Short mmCIF file of C-alpha atoms in Angstrom, two decimals:
data_model
loop_
_atom_site.label_atom_id
_atom_site.label_comp_id
_atom_site.label_asym_id
_atom_site.label_seq_id
_atom_site.Cartn_x
_atom_site.Cartn_y
_atom_site.Cartn_z
CA UNK A 88 7.88 22.56 -8.14
CA UNK A 89 6.02 24.73 -5.67
CA UNK A 90 7.21 25.93 -2.34
CA UNK A 91 5.23 25.47 0.94
CA UNK A 92 4.71 28.77 2.70
CA UNK A 93 1.98 27.74 5.15
CA UNK A 94 2.61 27.84 8.82
CA UNK A 95 2.99 24.62 10.81
CA UNK A 96 0.56 24.78 13.76
CA UNK A 97 -0.45 21.22 14.41
CA UNK A 98 0.24 20.49 18.08
CA UNK A 99 2.79 17.81 19.00
CA UNK A 100 1.19 14.35 18.79
CA UNK A 101 0.41 11.99 21.53
CA UNK A 102 2.37 9.12 20.12
CA UNK A 103 1.29 5.50 20.63
CA UNK A 104 3.26 2.28 20.52
CA UNK A 105 5.43 3.00 23.63
CA UNK A 106 5.93 6.60 22.55
CA UNK A 107 7.14 5.66 19.05
CA UNK A 108 5.73 6.81 15.72
CA UNK A 109 5.02 4.22 13.05
CA UNK A 110 8.29 4.99 11.21
CA UNK A 111 10.48 5.04 14.31
CA UNK A 112 11.41 1.43 13.74
CA UNK A 113 13.31 2.62 10.59
CA UNK A 114 15.88 4.68 12.64
CA UNK A 115 17.80 7.65 11.34
CA UNK A 116 19.05 6.13 8.05
CA UNK A 117 19.22 2.83 6.21
CA UNK A 118 22.52 2.00 8.13
CA UNK A 119 20.42 1.56 11.27
CA UNK A 120 18.90 -1.62 9.99
CA UNK A 121 19.84 -4.70 12.06
CA UNK A 122 22.24 -7.35 10.76
CA UNK A 123 20.45 -9.53 8.22
CA UNK A 124 19.71 -13.17 8.97
CA UNK A 125 17.43 -13.81 6.00
CA UNK A 126 17.34 -13.18 2.21
CA UNK A 127 14.64 -11.51 0.28
CA UNK A 128 13.79 -11.44 -3.42
CA UNK A 129 11.57 -8.45 -4.24
CA UNK A 130 9.58 -8.13 -7.45
CA UNK A 131 7.53 -5.04 -8.59
CA UNK A 132 9.64 -3.31 -5.95
CA UNK A 133 8.68 0.20 -6.79
CA UNK A 134 10.36 2.78 -4.56
CA UNK A 135 11.05 0.18 -1.91
CA UNK A 136 8.17 0.05 0.69
CA UNK A 137 8.46 -3.77 1.01
CA UNK A 138 12.25 -3.83 1.04
CA UNK A 139 12.45 -1.07 3.69
CA UNK A 140 10.09 -2.94 5.99
CA UNK A 141 11.93 -6.24 5.51
CA UNK A 142 15.48 -4.71 5.91
CA UNK A 143 14.61 -3.50 9.34
CA UNK A 144 13.08 -6.91 10.34
CA UNK A 145 16.47 -8.72 9.58
CA UNK A 146 16.26 -9.40 5.85
CA UNK A 147 18.65 -8.35 3.02
CA UNK A 148 17.48 -7.91 -0.56
CA UNK A 149 19.57 -10.10 -2.84
CA UNK A 150 17.69 -9.15 -5.99
CA UNK A 151 14.96 -6.50 -6.67
CA UNK A 152 13.29 -5.48 -9.90
CA UNK A 153 10.95 -2.86 -11.19
CA UNK A 154 10.08 -1.34 -14.55
CA UNK A 155 9.72 2.26 -13.46
CA UNK A 156 12.80 4.39 -13.77
CA UNK A 157 11.67 6.99 -11.24
CA UNK A 158 10.89 4.47 -8.64
CA UNK A 159 14.16 2.71 -9.28
CA UNK A 160 16.03 5.98 -8.74
CA UNK A 161 14.39 6.34 -5.33
CA UNK A 162 15.18 2.69 -4.46
CA UNK A 163 18.77 3.07 -5.31
CA UNK A 164 19.10 6.37 -3.46
CA UNK A 165 17.74 4.82 -0.23
CA UNK A 166 18.18 1.03 -0.35
CA UNK A 167 20.83 0.06 -2.92
CA UNK A 168 20.94 -1.80 -6.21
CA UNK A 169 17.83 -2.71 -8.27
CA UNK A 170 17.36 -4.36 -11.58
CA UNK A 171 15.42 -2.15 -13.94
CA UNK A 172 13.34 -3.79 -16.72
CA UNK A 173 10.13 -5.54 -17.79
CA UNK A 174 9.75 -8.65 -15.57
CA UNK A 175 8.29 -10.44 -18.53
CA UNK A 176 11.56 -10.35 -20.52
CA UNK A 177 14.13 -9.79 -17.72
CA UNK A 178 16.24 -12.86 -17.25
CA UNK A 179 16.27 -14.25 -13.71
CA UNK A 180 19.63 -14.04 -12.02
CA UNK A 181 21.36 -17.16 -10.59
CA UNK A 182 21.58 -16.70 -6.77
CA UNK A 183 23.77 -18.89 -4.61
CA UNK A 184 22.26 -17.96 -1.35
CA UNK A 185 19.10 -19.52 0.02
CA UNK A 186 15.99 -17.26 -0.69
CA UNK A 187 13.75 -17.15 2.39
CA UNK A 188 11.07 -14.84 1.13
CA UNK A 189 9.97 -13.76 -2.39
CA UNK A 190 7.68 -10.71 -2.16
CA UNK A 191 5.69 -9.58 -5.16
CA UNK A 192 3.10 -6.71 -5.22
CA UNK A 193 2.16 -7.24 -8.86
CA UNK A 194 0.24 -4.15 -10.34
CA UNK A 195 -3.05 -3.58 -8.69
CA UNK A 196 -4.65 -1.02 -11.13
CA UNK A 197 -6.35 -3.74 -13.24
CA UNK A 198 -8.34 -4.95 -10.08
CA UNK A 199 -8.58 -1.71 -8.11
CA UNK A 200 -11.92 0.16 -7.75
CA UNK A 201 -9.78 3.29 -8.16
CA UNK A 202 -8.21 1.98 -11.29
CA UNK A 203 -9.31 0.64 -14.62
CA UNK A 204 -11.04 -2.56 -13.36
CA UNK A 205 -10.11 -4.21 -16.63
CA UNK A 206 -8.64 -7.10 -14.70
CA UNK A 207 -7.18 -9.91 -16.89
CA UNK A 208 -8.00 -7.75 -20.02
CA UNK A 209 -5.31 -5.34 -18.94
CA UNK A 210 -1.88 -6.52 -19.98
CA UNK A 211 -0.71 -5.88 -16.44
CA UNK A 212 -3.47 -8.15 -15.06
CA UNK A 213 -1.60 -11.23 -16.01
CA UNK A 214 1.73 -10.35 -14.37
CA UNK A 215 0.91 -12.81 -11.52
CA UNK A 216 2.03 -15.47 -14.04
CA UNK A 217 5.48 -13.98 -13.96
CA UNK A 218 5.49 -13.82 -10.16
CA UNK A 219 4.65 -17.49 -10.20
CA UNK A 220 7.55 -18.03 -12.69
CA UNK A 221 9.85 -16.31 -10.28
CA UNK A 222 8.68 -18.65 -7.47
CA UNK A 223 9.50 -21.66 -9.51
CA UNK A 224 12.99 -20.23 -10.28
CA UNK A 225 14.07 -18.92 -6.87
CA UNK A 226 12.35 -21.67 -4.76
CA UNK A 227 11.81 -19.37 -1.68
CA UNK A 228 10.82 -20.79 1.70
CA UNK A 229 7.96 -18.19 1.78
CA UNK A 230 6.00 -16.38 -0.91
CA UNK A 231 4.14 -13.11 -0.12
CA UNK A 232 1.87 -11.68 -2.79
CA UNK A 233 0.07 -8.34 -2.19
CA UNK A 234 -2.82 -6.77 -4.08
CA UNK A 235 -6.04 -4.92 -3.71
CA UNK A 236 -9.29 -6.16 -2.38
CA UNK A 237 -10.81 -6.11 -5.78
CA UNK A 238 -8.79 -9.09 -6.95
CA UNK A 239 -11.33 -11.24 -4.98
CA UNK A 240 -14.04 -10.52 -7.47
CA UNK A 241 -12.07 -11.69 -10.58
CA UNK A 242 -12.29 -15.06 -12.17
CA UNK A 243 -10.12 -17.04 -14.64
CA UNK A 244 -11.77 -19.71 -16.59
CA UNK A 245 -14.65 -19.70 -14.12
CA UNK A 246 -12.60 -20.04 -11.00
CA UNK A 247 -11.80 -17.25 -8.50
CA UNK A 248 -8.44 -15.71 -9.35
CA UNK A 249 -7.19 -15.95 -5.81
CA UNK A 250 -7.75 -19.77 -5.80
CA UNK A 251 -6.08 -20.04 -9.26
CA UNK A 252 -3.02 -18.50 -7.72
CA UNK A 253 -3.25 -20.58 -4.55
CA UNK A 254 -3.66 -23.80 -6.56
CA UNK A 255 -0.58 -22.82 -8.75
CA UNK A 256 1.43 -22.28 -5.55
CA UNK A 257 0.23 -25.59 -4.31
CA UNK A 258 1.55 -27.34 -7.45
CA UNK A 259 5.01 -25.78 -6.58
CA UNK A 260 4.91 -27.26 -3.07
CA UNK A 261 3.44 -24.51 -1.00
CA UNK A 262 0.55 -24.40 1.40
CA UNK A 263 -1.29 -21.22 0.88
CA UNK A 264 -3.48 -18.79 2.89
CA UNK A 265 -4.86 -15.35 2.20
CA UNK A 266 -6.30 -12.59 4.29
CA UNK A 267 -7.82 -9.08 3.82
CA UNK A 268 -5.60 -6.74 5.84
CA UNK A 269 -6.35 -3.17 6.98
CA UNK A 270 -3.02 -1.26 7.14
CA UNK A 271 -4.28 0.88 10.01
CA UNK A 272 -4.46 -2.29 12.20
CA UNK A 273 -0.66 -2.66 11.69
CA UNK A 274 0.69 0.72 12.75
CA UNK A 275 0.05 2.57 9.45
CA UNK A 276 -1.78 5.94 9.50
CA UNK A 277 -4.37 5.12 6.88
CA UNK A 278 -7.26 2.87 6.26
CA UNK A 279 -5.85 0.85 3.36
CA UNK A 280 -7.31 -2.57 2.55
CA UNK A 281 -5.02 -4.98 0.86
CA UNK A 282 -5.17 -8.69 0.09
CA UNK A 283 -2.13 -10.65 1.25
CA UNK A 284 -1.48 -14.16 -0.07
CA UNK A 285 1.24 -16.21 1.74
CA UNK A 286 2.63 -19.50 0.54
CA UNK A 287 4.84 -21.58 2.80
CA UNK A 288 6.65 -24.96 2.24
CA UNK A 289 8.50 -27.49 4.30
CA UNK A 290 5.56 -27.87 6.73
CA UNK A 291 5.52 -24.20 7.80
CA UNK A 292 2.00 -22.91 8.42
CA UNK A 293 1.09 -19.96 6.22
CA UNK A 294 -1.86 -18.90 8.42
CA UNK A 295 0.58 -18.42 11.33
CA UNK A 296 2.59 -15.76 9.21
CA UNK A 297 -0.17 -13.09 9.48
CA UNK A 298 0.62 -10.63 12.26
CA UNK A 299 -2.04 -9.89 14.89
CA UNK A 300 -3.85 -6.62 14.38
CA UNK A 301 -3.71 -3.79 16.82
CA UNK A 302 -5.95 -0.89 17.63
CA UNK A 303 -5.32 2.12 15.45
CA UNK A 304 -4.89 4.49 18.39
CA UNK A 305 -2.34 7.21 17.81
CA UNK A 306 -2.62 7.10 13.98
CA UNK A 307 -4.78 10.13 13.35
CA UNK A 308 -3.59 12.29 10.42
CA UNK A 309 -2.86 15.21 12.65
CA UNK A 310 -0.41 13.01 14.52
CA UNK A 311 1.09 11.68 11.32
CA UNK A 312 1.95 15.15 10.13
CA UNK A 313 3.28 16.60 13.33
CA UNK A 314 6.86 17.55 13.77
CA UNK A 315 7.96 17.60 10.11
CA UNK A 316 10.90 19.83 9.71
CA UNK A 317 10.95 22.33 6.86
CA UNK A 318 14.34 20.90 5.85
CA UNK A 319 12.92 17.40 5.52
CA UNK A 320 13.32 15.89 2.01
CA UNK A 321 10.38 16.53 -0.29
CA UNK A 322 8.59 18.74 2.17
CA UNK A 323 8.59 21.73 -0.25
CA UNK A 324 7.07 19.72 -3.05
CA UNK A 325 3.30 20.13 -3.82
CA UNK A 326 1.22 18.84 -6.64
CA UNK A 327 -0.32 21.72 -8.64
CA UNK A 328 -4.07 21.20 -9.10
CA UNK A 329 -6.31 22.75 -11.78
CA UNK A 330 -7.94 26.07 -10.69
CA UNK A 331 -11.46 24.47 -10.43
CA UNK A 332 -10.23 21.91 -8.01
CA UNK A 333 -8.44 24.44 -5.90
CA UNK A 334 -11.66 26.69 -5.87
CA UNK A 335 -13.83 23.79 -4.80
CA UNK A 336 -11.37 22.60 -2.07
CA UNK A 337 -11.42 25.97 -0.40
CA UNK A 338 -15.02 25.35 0.45
CA UNK A 339 -14.37 22.00 2.20
CA UNK A 340 -13.90 22.45 6.00
CA UNK A 341 -11.79 20.13 8.14
CA UNK A 342 -13.63 16.88 8.39
CA UNK A 343 -15.93 17.75 5.44
CA UNK A 344 -16.34 16.76 1.82
CA UNK A 345 -18.11 17.95 -1.42
CA UNK A 346 -21.38 17.94 0.50
CA UNK A 347 -20.15 21.21 2.15
CA UNK A 348 -19.49 22.80 -1.23
CA UNK A 349 -22.39 25.27 -2.23
CA UNK A 350 -24.50 23.64 -4.80
CA UNK A 351 -24.48 26.60 -7.13
CA UNK A 352 -20.72 26.53 -7.71
CA UNK A 353 -20.48 22.78 -8.36
CA UNK A 354 -19.65 21.61 -11.87
CA UNK A 355 -22.72 20.32 -13.77
CA UNK A 356 -21.43 16.78 -13.48
CA UNK A 357 -21.36 16.92 -9.74
CA UNK A 358 -24.73 18.66 -9.59
CA UNK A 359 -26.23 15.69 -11.47
CA UNK A 360 -24.72 13.33 -8.81
CA UNK A 361 -25.88 15.51 -5.98
CA UNK A 362 -29.43 15.64 -7.37
CA UNK A 363 -29.62 11.78 -7.28
CA UNK A 364 -27.00 10.92 -4.57
CA UNK A 365 -28.70 7.70 -3.53
CA UNK A 366 -28.55 6.28 -6.99
CA UNK A 367 -24.77 6.92 -7.08
CA UNK A 368 -24.38 5.22 -3.76
CA UNK A 369 -23.60 8.36 -1.75
CA UNK A 370 -20.13 9.16 -3.11
CA UNK A 371 -17.84 11.24 -0.87
CA UNK A 372 -15.78 13.35 -3.16
CA UNK A 373 -13.32 16.00 -2.11
CA UNK A 374 -12.83 14.50 1.34
CA UNK A 375 -10.79 16.46 3.77
CA UNK A 376 -10.06 14.38 6.93
CA UNK A 377 -10.21 15.92 10.35
CA UNK A 378 -6.86 16.03 12.19
CA UNK A 379 -8.30 13.44 14.65
CA UNK A 380 -9.29 10.96 12.04
CA UNK A 381 -7.24 8.12 10.45
CA UNK A 382 -6.66 9.03 6.75
CA UNK A 383 -8.08 7.19 3.88
CA UNK A 384 -6.13 5.25 1.31
CA UNK A 385 -3.25 7.10 -0.30
CA UNK A 386 -3.52 6.56 -4.04
CA UNK A 387 -1.13 6.92 -6.98
CA UNK A 388 -3.60 9.17 -8.79
CA UNK A 389 -3.50 12.22 -6.63
CA UNK A 390 -7.04 13.43 -7.58
CA UNK A 391 -9.10 15.48 -5.04
CA UNK A 392 -12.34 13.89 -6.08
CA UNK A 393 -11.34 10.30 -5.26
CA UNK A 394 -8.52 10.75 -2.70
CA UNK A 395 -8.07 12.84 0.40
CA UNK A 396 -5.42 15.16 -0.88
CA UNK A 397 -6.11 18.13 1.36
CA UNK A 398 -4.16 19.04 4.48
CA UNK A 399 -6.48 18.79 7.51
CA UNK A 400 -5.51 22.10 8.96
CA UNK A 401 -3.55 24.31 6.51
CA UNK A 402 -4.73 25.39 3.13
CA UNK A 403 -3.80 23.44 0.04
CA UNK A 404 -2.75 19.90 -0.68
CA UNK A 405 -0.48 17.57 1.25
CA UNK A 406 3.20 17.73 0.35
CA UNK A 407 5.17 14.67 -0.89
CA UNK A 408 6.68 14.34 2.58
CA UNK A 409 3.37 14.60 4.28
CA UNK A 410 1.88 11.82 2.06
CA UNK A 411 5.01 9.70 2.76
CA UNK A 412 4.37 10.11 6.52
CA UNK A 413 0.88 8.76 6.12
CA UNK A 414 2.32 5.76 4.20
CA UNK A 415 4.78 5.23 7.20
CA UNK A 416 8.05 6.18 5.36
CA UNK A 417 10.70 7.73 7.66
CA UNK A 418 11.77 11.29 7.01
CA UNK A 419 15.26 10.25 5.89
CA UNK A 420 13.81 8.38 2.99
CA UNK A 421 14.06 10.75 -0.04
CA UNK A 422 11.89 10.42 -3.06
CA UNK A 423 13.53 10.97 -6.46
CA UNK A 424 12.29 11.05 -10.06
CA UNK A 425 11.72 13.34 -12.87
CA UNK A 426 8.74 15.22 -11.44
CA UNK A 427 6.66 15.90 -8.33
CA UNK A 428 3.86 13.90 -9.78
CA UNK A 429 6.19 10.92 -10.18
CA UNK A 430 7.06 11.08 -6.46
CA UNK A 431 3.39 11.10 -5.41
CA UNK A 432 2.80 8.19 -7.66
CA UNK A 433 5.63 6.17 -6.15
CA UNK A 434 4.25 6.70 -2.66
CA UNK A 435 0.73 5.81 -3.70
CA UNK A 436 1.89 2.59 -5.43
CA UNK A 437 4.07 1.47 -2.49
CA UNK A 438 3.36 -1.01 0.18
CA UNK A 439 3.49 0.80 3.44
CA UNK A 440 6.83 -0.08 4.91
CA UNK A 441 5.41 -0.44 8.44
CA UNK A 442 3.01 -3.01 7.10
CA UNK A 443 5.84 -4.80 5.42
CA UNK A 444 7.82 -4.71 8.59
CA UNK A 445 5.02 -6.28 10.66
CA UNK A 446 4.74 -9.17 8.15
CA UNK A 447 8.46 -9.56 7.84
CA UNK A 448 8.85 -9.72 11.65
CA UNK A 449 6.07 -12.39 11.92
CA UNK A 450 7.55 -14.37 9.01
CA UNK A 451 11.00 -14.25 10.56
CA UNK A 452 9.60 -15.60 13.83
CA UNK A 453 7.98 -18.54 12.11
CA UNK A 454 11.13 -19.26 10.12
CA UNK A 455 13.11 -19.35 13.31
CA UNK A 456 10.43 -21.67 14.94
CA UNK A 457 8.92 -23.67 12.03
CA UNK A 458 6.86 -25.80 14.28
CA UNK A 459 4.46 -22.88 14.93
CA UNK A 460 1.02 -24.10 16.25
CA UNK A 461 -1.81 -24.14 13.85
CA UNK A 462 -4.11 -21.11 13.92
CA UNK A 463 -7.84 -20.94 13.31
CA UNK A 464 -8.60 -20.44 9.59
CA UNK A 465 -11.37 -20.76 7.11
CA UNK A 466 -11.32 -23.34 4.34
CA UNK A 467 -11.81 -21.85 0.81
CA UNK A 468 -15.28 -23.50 0.77
CA UNK A 469 -16.20 -21.72 4.01
CA UNK A 470 -14.94 -18.43 2.46
CA UNK A 471 -17.02 -19.09 -0.60
CA UNK A 472 -20.16 -19.62 1.53
CA UNK A 473 -19.81 -16.48 3.57
CA UNK A 474 -22.66 -14.77 1.86
CA UNK A 475 -21.17 -11.37 2.47
CA UNK A 476 -18.01 -9.42 1.56
CA UNK A 477 -14.76 -10.72 3.17
CA UNK A 478 -13.62 -8.45 5.96
CA UNK A 479 -10.25 -7.60 7.58
CA UNK A 480 -11.70 -9.02 10.83
CA UNK A 481 -12.28 -12.49 9.25
CA UNK A 482 -9.85 -15.30 9.66
CA UNK A 483 -7.20 -16.23 7.18
CA UNK A 484 -8.45 -18.49 4.40
CA UNK A 485 -6.54 -21.73 3.55
CA UNK A 486 -6.63 -22.70 -0.20
#
């Protein structure tokens, strides 16, 4: 572990959302959550981003599961009991209470541009089958699956994987819709694209369960990092980088990237890319966001080439707490685990809790008023005929 010694000189933020920061909805501790009206089953729960958001929207977790011991330690510290084990072999519990929502963010690395892209060839790429098994067992009113945008490009037996999942939910009695969501449109301080699939039964309209987007005013990284106390949990924890990365990072100004690094000190590999930058699609390595910009995607792999790991103002990398702020975790939420690296990974793998809160609040509203009017949506045929990449500004797609 390393100790932060840099000064804190970012000015106080101009907070948006009626003067509240994205994490203000999570109070001063887990005890501030409202009394629960609905029940949640959480799979691939990680450190608890989904559960935290749902708890503060009026849900209680009646069963959660994850395979990662470090993430489970964090979940237990902040949110309570979690089952630890491989979902493929863990027996489902018998629950007496009605399950209102089952949420599952099955592993995204097989489908992510930042990951292996092995898709269904990766043994984690078929875990959606286990999520579907869970739906059959728990019979929730609403299903929420979360994954990366890249899942849209994968096929199973010639059919788009997203449609395979939607059709499987249909056979279980669910009407299904999906939408590409940018977390920064839902009060999260980063541009993070995720595909959300929602299944609803008993006549509820899944397209109505997607919250309306909002402008991302007040979410600049400088604002997200303002006001952190030195005593805040995990604020003194920094990921050590290799000497070459540290040296290169010192040449990147606020708002800059590897294009600001003198050519002569670049590693040979990066020189080859710089020599033919158009061929390599203008990569933007070693990005350091300006304090007035919204941050890019927080990743589990804390690598300076592919993720913005640098503090916008002070020297060095972002602390564990600072990365958690960008993901919208409140300062009282303490990350545990065997190493600093494990804590960064937990945050990068998490669903931003404020994003989960926005979805949970909308789902709760529809559950309370099941006769929600139909909203405009695309059919899957219309989606398939778009002729361009699917965007967060596009309508939900009904399968």
